[in-house]
Amino acid sequence: MRKRIAVMHDLPSFGGAALMNTIPIMYNMGIEVNPIPTALFTSHGGFKGVKNIGNDAFLDEYLDQWDKLKLSFNGIYLGLFTSLNQVIFAKKFLNRFKAEDNIVLLDPIMGDNGKPYSFISDESIENIKSLLPYADIITPNLTEAYLLLGREYNENPKDSEVLDILSKLSLIGPKKIVLTSVLKGERISTFLYDSSSESIKEYCRDTLDGYYPGTGDAFASVLIGSMLQGKDLETSVCKAINLVEKAINILNDEGLNPMEGLPLANADLIRELI
């Protein structure tokens, strides 16, 4: 039976990011996607002049109908939230549909490169932080980890500080944390932390020059998609890292515009997902 996932994320009408990445990735992995657009964007946030509007007034309609249809989900993926009302809705949704046998992944999208995004306020950070106890897995980048903990950003933390960040985040709720975008000289690391066993694993790769919007969305989508395929978290993290790296290499080799998104229709990438 095909697995089903509910995804709360924004919907950009131009540029590969958010639901425009998640939906094709998941379907190529054999997973049914039930999207709940939290906000509509004219493009992804990397373009100048982007406009957006929240979908707040319509969100409860998803919950009402899906409850009547008695739907159930193998996974729930929480992405971008632009208002408190959206976070409140997410909690109502999780209280209804979160179960012992499904996976809840939260990608706490708030910022990058040491700074919060322009639409993220201190209140926004607290709202998103309040979702951590509902999540089985979170996938913050280093900037978002510092924002969640209210700490000053350190671009090159020592391993001891990384471990402290991971353990402190796990105390808020999630037992498994995948921390991305930790720079180490000319390399970049992803850390996987499991608080139940206090195990930590590091995956280090060469950095890739350039700006590649949507890679975090692709990473989280492949990760939870792989887990819904029956893979363990470690295998899923490796698959997500490899897929994103391969997508960037294909994009650069073919001379494509990275602002328009990863080449998710590429046949080689699709074969990686299946």
JSON list of C-alpha atoms in Angstrom, two decimals, residues 56-232:
[
{"chain": "A", "resi": 56, "resn": "ASP", "atom": "CA", "xyz": [-4.80, 31.19, 7.31]},
{"chain": "A", "resi": 57, "resn": "ALA", "atom": "CA", "xyz": [-8.53, 31.61, 6.65]},
{"chain": "A", "resi": 58, "resn": "PHE", "atom": "CA", "xyz": [-8.78, 28.34, 4.71]},
{"chain": "A", "resi": 59, "resn": "LEU", "atom": "CA", "xyz": [-6.59, 26.03, 6.80]},
{"chain": "A", "resi": 60, "resn": "ASP", "atom": "CA", "xyz": [-9.33, 24.64, 9.05]},
{"chain": "A", "resi": 61, "resn": "GLU", "atom": "CA", "xyz": [-11.17, 23.39, 5.95]},
{"chain": "A", "resi": 62, "resn": "TYR", "atom": "CA", "xyz": [-8.42, 20.80, 5.39]},
{"chain": "A", "resi": 63, "resn": "LEU", "atom": "CA", "xyz": [-8.74, 19.54, 8.94]},
{"chain": "A", "resi": 64, "resn": "ASP", "atom": "CA", "xyz": [-12.54, 19.41, 8.85]},
{"chain": "A", "resi": 65, "resn": "GLN", "atom": "CA", "xyz": [-12.81, 17.49, 5.59]},
{"chain": "A", "resi": 66, "resn": "TRP", "atom": "CA", "xyz": [-9.89, 15.15, 6.20]},
{"chain": "A", "resi": 67, "resn": "ASP", "atom": "CA", "xyz": [-11.29, 14.32, 9.62]},
{"chain": "A", "resi": 68, "resn": "LYS", "atom": "CA", "xyz": [-14.66, 13.45, 8.03]},
{"chain": "A", "resi": 69, "resn": "LEU", "atom": "CA", "xyz": [-12.85, 11.33, 5.43]},
{"chain": "A", "resi": 70, "resn": "LYS", "atom": "CA", "xyz": [-11.05, 9.55, 8.29]},
{"chain": "A", "resi": 71, "resn": "LEU", "atom": "CA", "xyz": [-7.69, 10.01, 6.60]},
{"chain": "A", "resi": 72, "resn": "SER", "atom": "CA", "xyz": [-4.51, 8.79, 8.23]},
{"chain": "A", "resi": 73, "resn": "PHE", "atom": "CA", "xyz": [-0.90, 9.58, 7.41]},
{"chain": "A", "resi": 74, "resn": "ASN", "atom": "CA", "xyz": [2.37, 7.69, 7.53]},
{"chain": "A", "resi": 75, "resn": "GLY", "atom": "CA", "xyz": [4.22, 10.98, 7.81]},
{"chain": "A", "resi": 76, "resn": "ILE", "atom": "CA", "xyz": [3.65, 14.65, 8.56]},
{"chain": "A", "resi": 77, "resn": "TYR", "atom": "CA", "xyz": [6.16, 17.22, 7.29]},
{"chain": "A", "resi": 78, "resn": "LEU", "atom": "CA", "xyz": [6.09, 20.74, 8.72]},
{"chain": "A", "resi": 79, "resn": "GLY", "atom": "CA", "xyz": [7.82, 23.42, 6.67]},
{"chain": "A", "resi": 80, "resn": "LEU", "atom": "CA", "xyz": [7.34, 27.19, 6.45]},
{"chain": "A", "resi": 81, "resn": "PHE", "atom": "CA", "xyz": [4.93, 29.06, 8.73]},
{"chain": "A", "resi": 82, "resn": "THR", "atom": "CA", "xyz": [4.40, 32.80, 8.30]},
{"chain": "A", "resi": 83, "resn": "SER", "atom": "CA", "xyz": [1.92, 33.49, 11.11]},
{"chain": "A", "resi": 84, "resn": "LEU", "atom": "CA", "xyz": [0.86, 32.43, 14.59]},
{"chain": "A", "resi": 85, "resn": "ASN", "atom": "CA", "xyz": [-2.50, 31.24, 13.21]},
{"chain": "A", "resi": 86, "resn": "GLN", "atom": "CA", "xyz": [-0.69, 28.76, 10.97]},
{"chain": "A", "resi": 87, "resn": "VAL", "atom": "CA", "xyz": [1.26, 27.38, 13.92]},
{"chain": "A", "resi": 88, "resn": "ILE", "atom": "CA", "xyz": [-1.94, 27.07, 15.95]},
{"chain": "A", "resi": 89, "resn": "PHE", "atom": "CA", "xyz": [-3.49, 25.16, 13.05]},
{"chain": "A", "resi": 90, "resn": "ALA", "atom": "CA", "xyz": [-0.45, 22.87, 12.86]},
{"chain": "A", "resi": 91, "resn": "LYS", "atom": "CA", "xyz": [-0.90, 21.96, 16.52]},
{"chain": "A", "resi": 92, "resn": "LYS", "atom": "CA", "xyz": [-4.60, 21.19, 15.99]},
{"chain": "A", "resi": 93, "resn": "PHE", "atom": "CA", "xyz": [-3.70, 19.07, 12.99]},
{"chain": "A", "resi": 94, "resn": "LEU", "atom": "CA", "xyz": [-1.01, 17.20, 14.92]},
{"chain": "A", "resi": 95, "resn": "ASN", "atom": "CA", "xyz": [-3.33, 16.59, 17.87]},
{"chain": "A", "resi": 96, "resn": "ARG", "atom": "CA", "xyz": [-5.76, 14.96, 15.44]},
{"chain": "A", "resi": 97, "resn": "PHE", "atom": "CA", "xyz": [-3.43, 13.10, 13.07]},
{"chain": "A", "resi": 98, "resn": "LYS", "atom": "CA", "xyz": [-0.14, 12.44, 14.89]},
{"chain": "A", "resi": 99, "resn": "ALA", "atom": "CA", "xyz": [0.06, 8.77, 15.87]},
{"chain": "A", "resi": 100, "resn": "GLU", "atom": "CA", "xyz": [2.55, 6.37, 17.39]},
{"chain": "A", "resi": 101, "resn": "ASP", "atom": "CA", "xyz": [3.24, 4.76, 14.03]},
{"chain": "A", "resi": 102, "resn": "ASN", "atom": "CA", "xyz": [3.79, 7.87, 11.91]},
{"chain": "A", "resi": 103, "resn": "ILE", "atom": "CA", "xyz": [6.79, 10.18, 11.55]},
{"chain": "A", "resi": 104, "resn": "VAL", "atom": "CA", "xyz": [6.62, 13.92, 12.19]},
{"chain": "A", "resi": 105, "resn": "LEU", "atom": "CA", "xyz": [9.46, 15.97, 10.69]},
{"chain": "A", "resi": 106, "resn": "LEU", "atom": "CA", "xyz": [9.83, 19.68, 11.38]},
{"chain": "A", "resi": 107, "resn": "ASP", "atom": "CA", "xyz": [12.10, 21.80, 9.21]},
{"chain": "A", "resi": 108, "resn": "PRO", "atom": "CA", "xyz": [12.17, 25.02, 11.30]},
{"chain": "A", "resi": 109, "resn": "ILE", "atom": "CA", "xyz": [12.62, 27.44, 8.40]},
{"chain": "A", "resi": 110, "resn": "MET", "atom": "CA", "xyz": [13.71, 30.77, 9.85]},
{"chain": "A", "resi": 111, "resn": "GLY", "atom": "CA", "xyz": [17.02, 31.92, 8.37]},
{"chain": "A", "resi": 112, "resn": "ASP", "atom": "CA", "xyz": [20.46, 31.17, 6.97]},
{"chain": "A", "resi": 113, "resn": "ASN", "atom": "CA", "xyz": [24.02, 32.49, 6.99]},
{"chain": "A", "resi": 114, "resn": "GLY", "atom": "CA", "xyz": [23.69, 33.76, 10.54]},
{"chain": "A", "resi": 115, "resn": "LYS", "atom": "CA", "xyz": [20.57, 35.90, 10.01]},
{"chain": "A", "resi": 116, "resn": "PRO", "atom": "CA", "xyz": [16.82, 35.36, 10.26]},
{"chain": "A", "resi": 117, "resn": "TYR", "atom": "CA", "xyz": [14.76, 35.90, 7.12]},
{"chain": "A", "resi": 118, "resn": "SER", "atom": "CA", "xyz": [13.14, 39.33, 6.81]},
{"chain": "A", "resi": 119, "resn": "PHE", "atom": "CA", "xyz": [9.68, 38.01, 7.75]},
{"chain": "A", "resi": 120, "resn": "ILE", "atom": "CA", "xyz": [10.93, 36.18, 10.87]},
{"chain": "A", "resi": 121, "resn": "SER", "atom": "CA", "xyz": [10.47, 38.08, 14.14]},
{"chain": "A", "resi": 122, "resn": "ASP", "atom": "CA", "xyz": [11.30, 37.11, 17.71]},
{"chain": "A", "resi": 123, "resn": "GLU", "atom": "CA", "xyz": [7.65, 36.11, 18.07]},
{"chain": "A", "resi": 124, "resn": "SER", "atom": "CA", "xyz": [7.93, 33.91, 14.95]},
{"chain": "A", "resi": 125, "resn": "ILE", "atom": "CA", "xyz": [10.90, 32.09, 16.46]},
{"chain": "A", "resi": 126, "resn": "GLU", "atom": "CA", "xyz": [8.97, 31.37, 19.66]},
{"chain": "A", "resi": 127, "resn": "ASN", "atom": "CA", "xyz": [5.96, 30.17, 17.64]},
{"chain": "A", "resi": 128, "resn": "ILE", "atom": "CA", "xyz": [8.06, 27.73, 15.64]},
{"chain": "A", "resi": 129, "resn": "LYS", "atom": "CA", "xyz": [9.95, 26.64, 18.75]},
{"chain": "A", "resi": 130, "resn": "SER", "atom": "CA", "xyz": [6.61, 25.64, 20.30]},
{"chain": "A", "resi": 131, "resn": "LEU", "atom": "CA", "xyz": [6.26, 22.96, 17.59]},
{"chain": "A", "resi": 132, "resn": "LEU", "atom": "CA", "xyz": [9.44, 21.13, 18.61]},
{"chain": "A", "resi": 133, "resn": "PRO", "atom": "CA", "xyz": [7.75, 18.90, 21.23]},
{"chain": "A", "resi": 134, "resn": "TYR", "atom": "CA", "xyz": [5.48, 17.51, 18.49]},
{"chain": "A", "resi": 135, "resn": "ALA", "atom": "CA", "xyz": [8.35, 16.50, 16.19]},
{"chain": "A", "resi": 136, "resn": "ASP", "atom": "CA", "xyz": [10.17, 13.19, 16.02]},
{"chain": "A", "resi": 137, "resn": "ILE", "atom": "CA", "xyz": [12.89, 14.70, 13.82]},
{"chain": "A", "resi": 138, "resn": "ILE", "atom": "CA", "xyz": [13.97, 18.28, 13.19]},
{"chain": "A", "resi": 139, "resn": "THR", "atom": "CA", "xyz": [16.30, 19.47, 10.43]},
{"chain": "A", "resi": 140, "resn": "PRO", "atom": "CA", "xyz": [17.57, 22.96, 11.32]},
{"chain": "A", "resi": 141, "resn": "ASN", "atom": "CA", "xyz": [20.54, 24.54, 9.67]},
{"chain": "A", "resi": 142, "resn": "LEU", "atom": "CA", "xyz": [23.12, 26.05, 12.01]},
{"chain": "A", "resi": 143, "resn": "THR", "atom": "CA", "xyz": [21.52, 29.50, 11.92]},
{"chain": "A", "resi": 144, "resn": "GLU", "atom": "CA", "xyz": [18.12, 28.08, 12.85]},
{"chain": "A", "resi": 145, "resn": "ALA", "atom": "CA", "xyz": [19.60, 26.04, 15.68]},
{"chain": "A", "resi": 146, "resn": "TYR", "atom": "CA", "xyz": [21.07, 29.18, 17.23]},
{"chain": "A", "resi": 147, "resn": "LEU", "atom": "CA", "xyz": [17.78, 31.05, 16.75]},
{"chain": "A", "resi": 148, "resn": "LEU", "atom": "CA", "xyz": [15.83, 28.27, 18.47]},
{"chain": "A", "resi": 149, "resn": "LEU", "atom": "CA", "xyz": [18.17, 28.39, 21.45]},
{"chain": "A", "resi": 150, "resn": "GLY", "atom": "CA", "xyz": [18.39, 32.17, 21.58]},
{"chain": "A", "resi": 151, "resn": "ARG", "atom": "CA", "xyz": [22.15, 32.12, 21.18]},
{"chain": "A", "resi": 152, "resn": "GLU", "atom": "CA", "xyz": [24.50, 34.37, 19.28]},
{"chain": "A", "resi": 153, "resn": "TYR", "atom": "CA", "xyz": [25.51, 32.87, 15.94]},
{"chain": "A", "resi": 154, "resn": "ASN", "atom": "CA", "xyz": [28.95, 31.28, 15.64]},
{"chain": "A", "resi": 155, "resn": "GLU", "atom": "CA", "xyz": [29.90, 30.46, 12.06]},
{"chain": "A", "resi": 156, "resn": "ASN", "atom": "CA", "xyz": [32.56, 27.91, 13.05]},
{"chain": "A", "resi": 157, "resn": "PRO", "atom": "CA", "xyz": [31.54, 26.18, 16.27]},
{"chain": "A", "resi": 158, "resn": "LYS", "atom": "CA", "xyz": [33.79, 23.58, 17.83]},
{"chain": "A", "resi": 159, "resn": "ASP", "atom": "CA", "xyz": [32.51, 20.02, 18.03]},
{"chain": "A", "resi": 160, "resn": "SER", "atom": "CA", "xyz": [31.87, 20.46, 21.76]},
{"chain": "A", "resi": 161, "resn": "GLU", "atom": "CA", "xyz": [29.56, 23.40, 21.04]},
{"chain": "A", "resi": 162, "resn": "VAL", "atom": "CA", "xyz": [27.78, 21.46, 18.30]},
{"chain": "A", "resi": 163, "resn": "LEU", "atom": "CA", "xyz": [27.12, 18.62, 20.75]},
{"chain": "A", "resi": 164, "resn": "ASP", "atom": "CA", "xyz": [25.79, 21.10, 23.31]},
{"chain": "A", "resi": 165, "resn": "ILE", "atom": "CA", "xyz": [23.47, 22.63, 20.70]},
{"chain": "A", "resi": 166, "resn": "LEU", "atom": "CA", "xyz": [22.13, 19.20, 19.74]},
{"chain": "A", "resi": 167, "resn": "SER", "atom": "CA", "xyz": [21.58, 18.06, 23.32]},
{"chain": "A", "resi": 168, "resn": "LYS", "atom": "CA", "xyz": [19.86, 21.34, 24.28]},
{"chain": "A", "resi": 169, "resn": "LEU", "atom": "CA", "xyz": [17.51, 21.13, 21.29]},
{"chain": "A", "resi": 170, "resn": "SER", "atom": "CA", "xyz": [16.61, 17.55, 22.17]},
{"chain": "A", "resi": 171, "resn": "LEU", "atom": "CA", "xyz": [15.55, 18.67, 25.65]},
{"chain": "A", "resi": 172, "resn": "ILE", "atom": "CA", "xyz": [12.81, 20.76, 24.02]},
{"chain": "A", "resi": 173, "resn": "GLY", "atom": "CA", "xyz": [11.25, 17.67, 22.48]},
{"chain": "A", "resi": 174, "resn": "PRO", "atom": "CA", "xyz": [12.65, 16.02, 19.35]},
{"chain": "A", "resi": 175, "resn": "LYS", "atom": "CA", "xyz": [14.69, 12.89, 19.98]},
{"chain": "A", "resi": 176, "resn": "LYS", "atom": "CA", "xyz": [16.44, 12.97, 16.61]},
{"chain": "A", "resi": 177, "resn": "ILE", "atom": "CA", "xyz": [18.11, 16.05, 15.16]},
{"chain": "A", "resi": 178, "resn": "VAL", "atom": "CA", "xyz": [19.77, 16.52, 11.78]},
{"chain": "A", "resi": 179, "resn": "LEU", "atom": "CA", "xyz": [21.85, 19.69, 11.91]},
{"chain": "A", "resi": 180, "resn": "THR", "atom": "CA", "xyz": [23.00, 21.02, 8.54]},
{"chain": "A", "resi": 181, "resn": "SER", "atom": "CA", "xyz": [25.30, 23.73, 7.16]},
{"chain": "A", "resi": 182, "resn": "VAL", "atom": "CA", "xyz": [28.07, 23.55, 9.76]},
{"chain": "A", "resi": 183, "resn": "LEU", "atom": "CA", "xyz": [31.17, 25.03, 8.13]},
{"chain": "A", "resi": 184, "resn": "LYS", "atom": "CA", "xyz": [34.58, 23.52, 8.78]},
{"chain": "A", "resi": 185, "resn": "GLY", "atom": "CA", "xyz": [37.10, 25.44, 6.72]},
{"chain": "A", "resi": 186, "resn": "GLU", "atom": "CA", "xyz": [36.58, 24.47, 3.08]},
{"chain": "A", "resi": 187, "resn": "ARG", "atom": "CA", "xyz": [34.18, 21.70, 4.05]},
{"chain": "A", "resi": 188, "resn": "ILE", "atom": "CA", "xyz": [30.63, 21.57, 5.35]},
{"chain": "A", "resi": 189, "resn": "SER", "atom": "CA", "xyz": [29.18, 19.09, 7.82]},
{"chain": "A", "resi": 190, "resn": "THR", "atom": "CA", "xyz": [25.81, 17.58, 8.62]},
{"chain": "A", "resi": 191, "resn": "PHE", "atom": "CA", "xyz": [25.36, 16.11, 12.09]},
{"chain": "A", "resi": 192, "resn": "LEU", "atom": "CA", "xyz": [22.90, 13.39, 13.08]},
{"chain": "A", "resi": 193, "resn": "TYR", "atom": "CA", "xyz": [22.08, 13.19, 16.79]},
{"chain": "A", "resi": 194, "resn": "ASP", "atom": "CA", "xyz": [19.92, 10.61, 18.56]},
{"chain": "A", "resi": 195, "resn": "SER", "atom": "CA", "xyz": [19.26, 11.61, 22.16]},
{"chain": "A", "resi": 196, "resn": "SER", "atom": "CA", "xyz": [17.92, 8.17, 23.13]},
{"chain": "A", "resi": 197, "resn": "SER", "atom": "CA", "xyz": [21.38, 6.66, 22.61]},
{"chain": "A", "resi": 198, "resn": "GLU", "atom": "CA", "xyz": [23.33, 9.94, 22.84]},
{"chain": "A", "resi": 199, "resn": "SER", "atom": "CA", "xyz": [24.96, 8.98, 19.54]},
{"chain": "A", "resi": 200, "resn": "ILE", "atom": "CA", "xyz": [26.27, 11.57, 17.12]},
{"chain": "A", "resi": 201, "resn": "LYS", "atom": "CA", "xyz": [27.44, 11.08, 13.54]},
{"chain": "A", "resi": 202, "resn": "GLU", "atom": "CA", "xyz": [29.06, 13.60, 11.23]},
{"chain": "A", "resi": 203, "resn": "TYR", "atom": "CA", "xyz": [28.93, 13.68, 7.44]},
{"chain": "A", "resi": 204, "resn": "CYS", "atom": "CA", "xyz": [31.48, 16.05, 5.90]},
{"chain": "A", "resi": 205, "resn": "ARG", "atom": "CA", "xyz": [31.61, 17.17, 2.26]},
{"chain": "A", "resi": 206, "resn": "ASP", "atom": "CA", "xyz": [33.41, 19.80, 0.22]},
{"chain": "A", "resi": 207, "resn": "THR", "atom": "CA", "xyz": [31.54, 23.09, 0.07]},
{"chain": "A", "resi": 208, "resn": "LEU", "atom": "CA", "xyz": [29.93, 24.06, -3.23]},
{"chain": "A", "resi": 209, "resn": "ASP", "atom": "CA", "xyz": [30.24, 27.69, -4.27]},
{"chain": "A", "resi": 210, "resn": "GLY", "atom": "CA", "xyz": [27.05, 29.53, -5.10]},
{"chain": "A", "resi": 211, "resn": "TYR", "atom": "CA", "xyz": [23.52, 30.12, -3.85]},
{"chain": "A", "resi": 212, "resn": "TYR", "atom": "CA", "xyz": [21.07, 27.25, -4.37]},
{"chain": "A", "resi": 213, "resn": "PRO", "atom": "CA", "xyz": [17.53, 28.02, -3.19]},
{"chain": "A", "resi": 214, "resn": "GLY", "atom": "CA", "xyz": [15.34, 25.07, -2.27]},
{"chain": "A", "resi": 215, "resn": "THR", "atom": "CA", "xyz": [18.12, 22.69, -1.27]},
{"chain": "A", "resi": 216, "resn": "GLY", "atom": "CA", "xyz": [16.90, 22.54, 2.33]},
{"chain": "A", "resi": 217, "resn": "ASP", "atom": "CA", "xyz": [13.40, 21.63, 1.17]},
{"chain": "A", "resi": 218, "resn": "ALA", "atom": "CA", "xyz": [14.79, 18.95, -1.12]},
{"chain": "A", "resi": 219, "resn": "PHE", "atom": "CA", "xyz": [16.99, 17.59, 1.67]},
{"chain": "A", "resi": 220, "resn": "ALA", "atom": "CA", "xyz": [14.11, 17.29, 4.15]},
{"chain": "A", "resi": 221, "resn": "SER", "atom": "CA", "xyz": [11.81, 15.79, 1.51]},
{"chain": "A", "resi": 222, "resn": "VAL", "atom": "CA", "xyz": [14.27, 13.07, 0.53]},
{"chain": "A", "resi": 223, "resn": "LEU", "atom": "CA", "xyz": [15.05, 12.35, 4.17]},
{"chain": "A", "resi": 224, "resn": "ILE", "atom": "CA", "xyz": [11.49, 11.72, 5.32]},
{"chain": "A", "resi": 225, "resn": "GLY", "atom": "CA", "xyz": [10.60, 10.12, 1.99]},
{"chain": "A", "resi": 226, "resn": "SER", "atom": "CA", "xyz": [13.40, 7.61, 2.42]},
{"chain": "A", "resi": 227, "resn": "MET", "atom": "CA", "xyz": [12.23, 6.82, 5.94]},
{"chain": "A", "resi": 228, "resn": "LEU", "atom": "CA", "xyz": [8.71, 6.21, 4.64]},
{"chain": "A", "resi": 229, "resn": "GLN", "atom": "CA", "xyz": [10.27, 3.80, 2.14]},
{"chain": "A", "resi": 230, "resn": "GLY", "atom": "CA", "xyz": [11.48, 1.82, 5.16]},
{"chain": "A", "resi": 231, "resn": "LYS", "atom": "CA", "xyz": [15.06, 3.06, 5.43]},
{"chain": "A", "resi": 232, "resn": "ASP", "atom": "CA", "xyz": [16.60, 4.00, 8.78]}
]
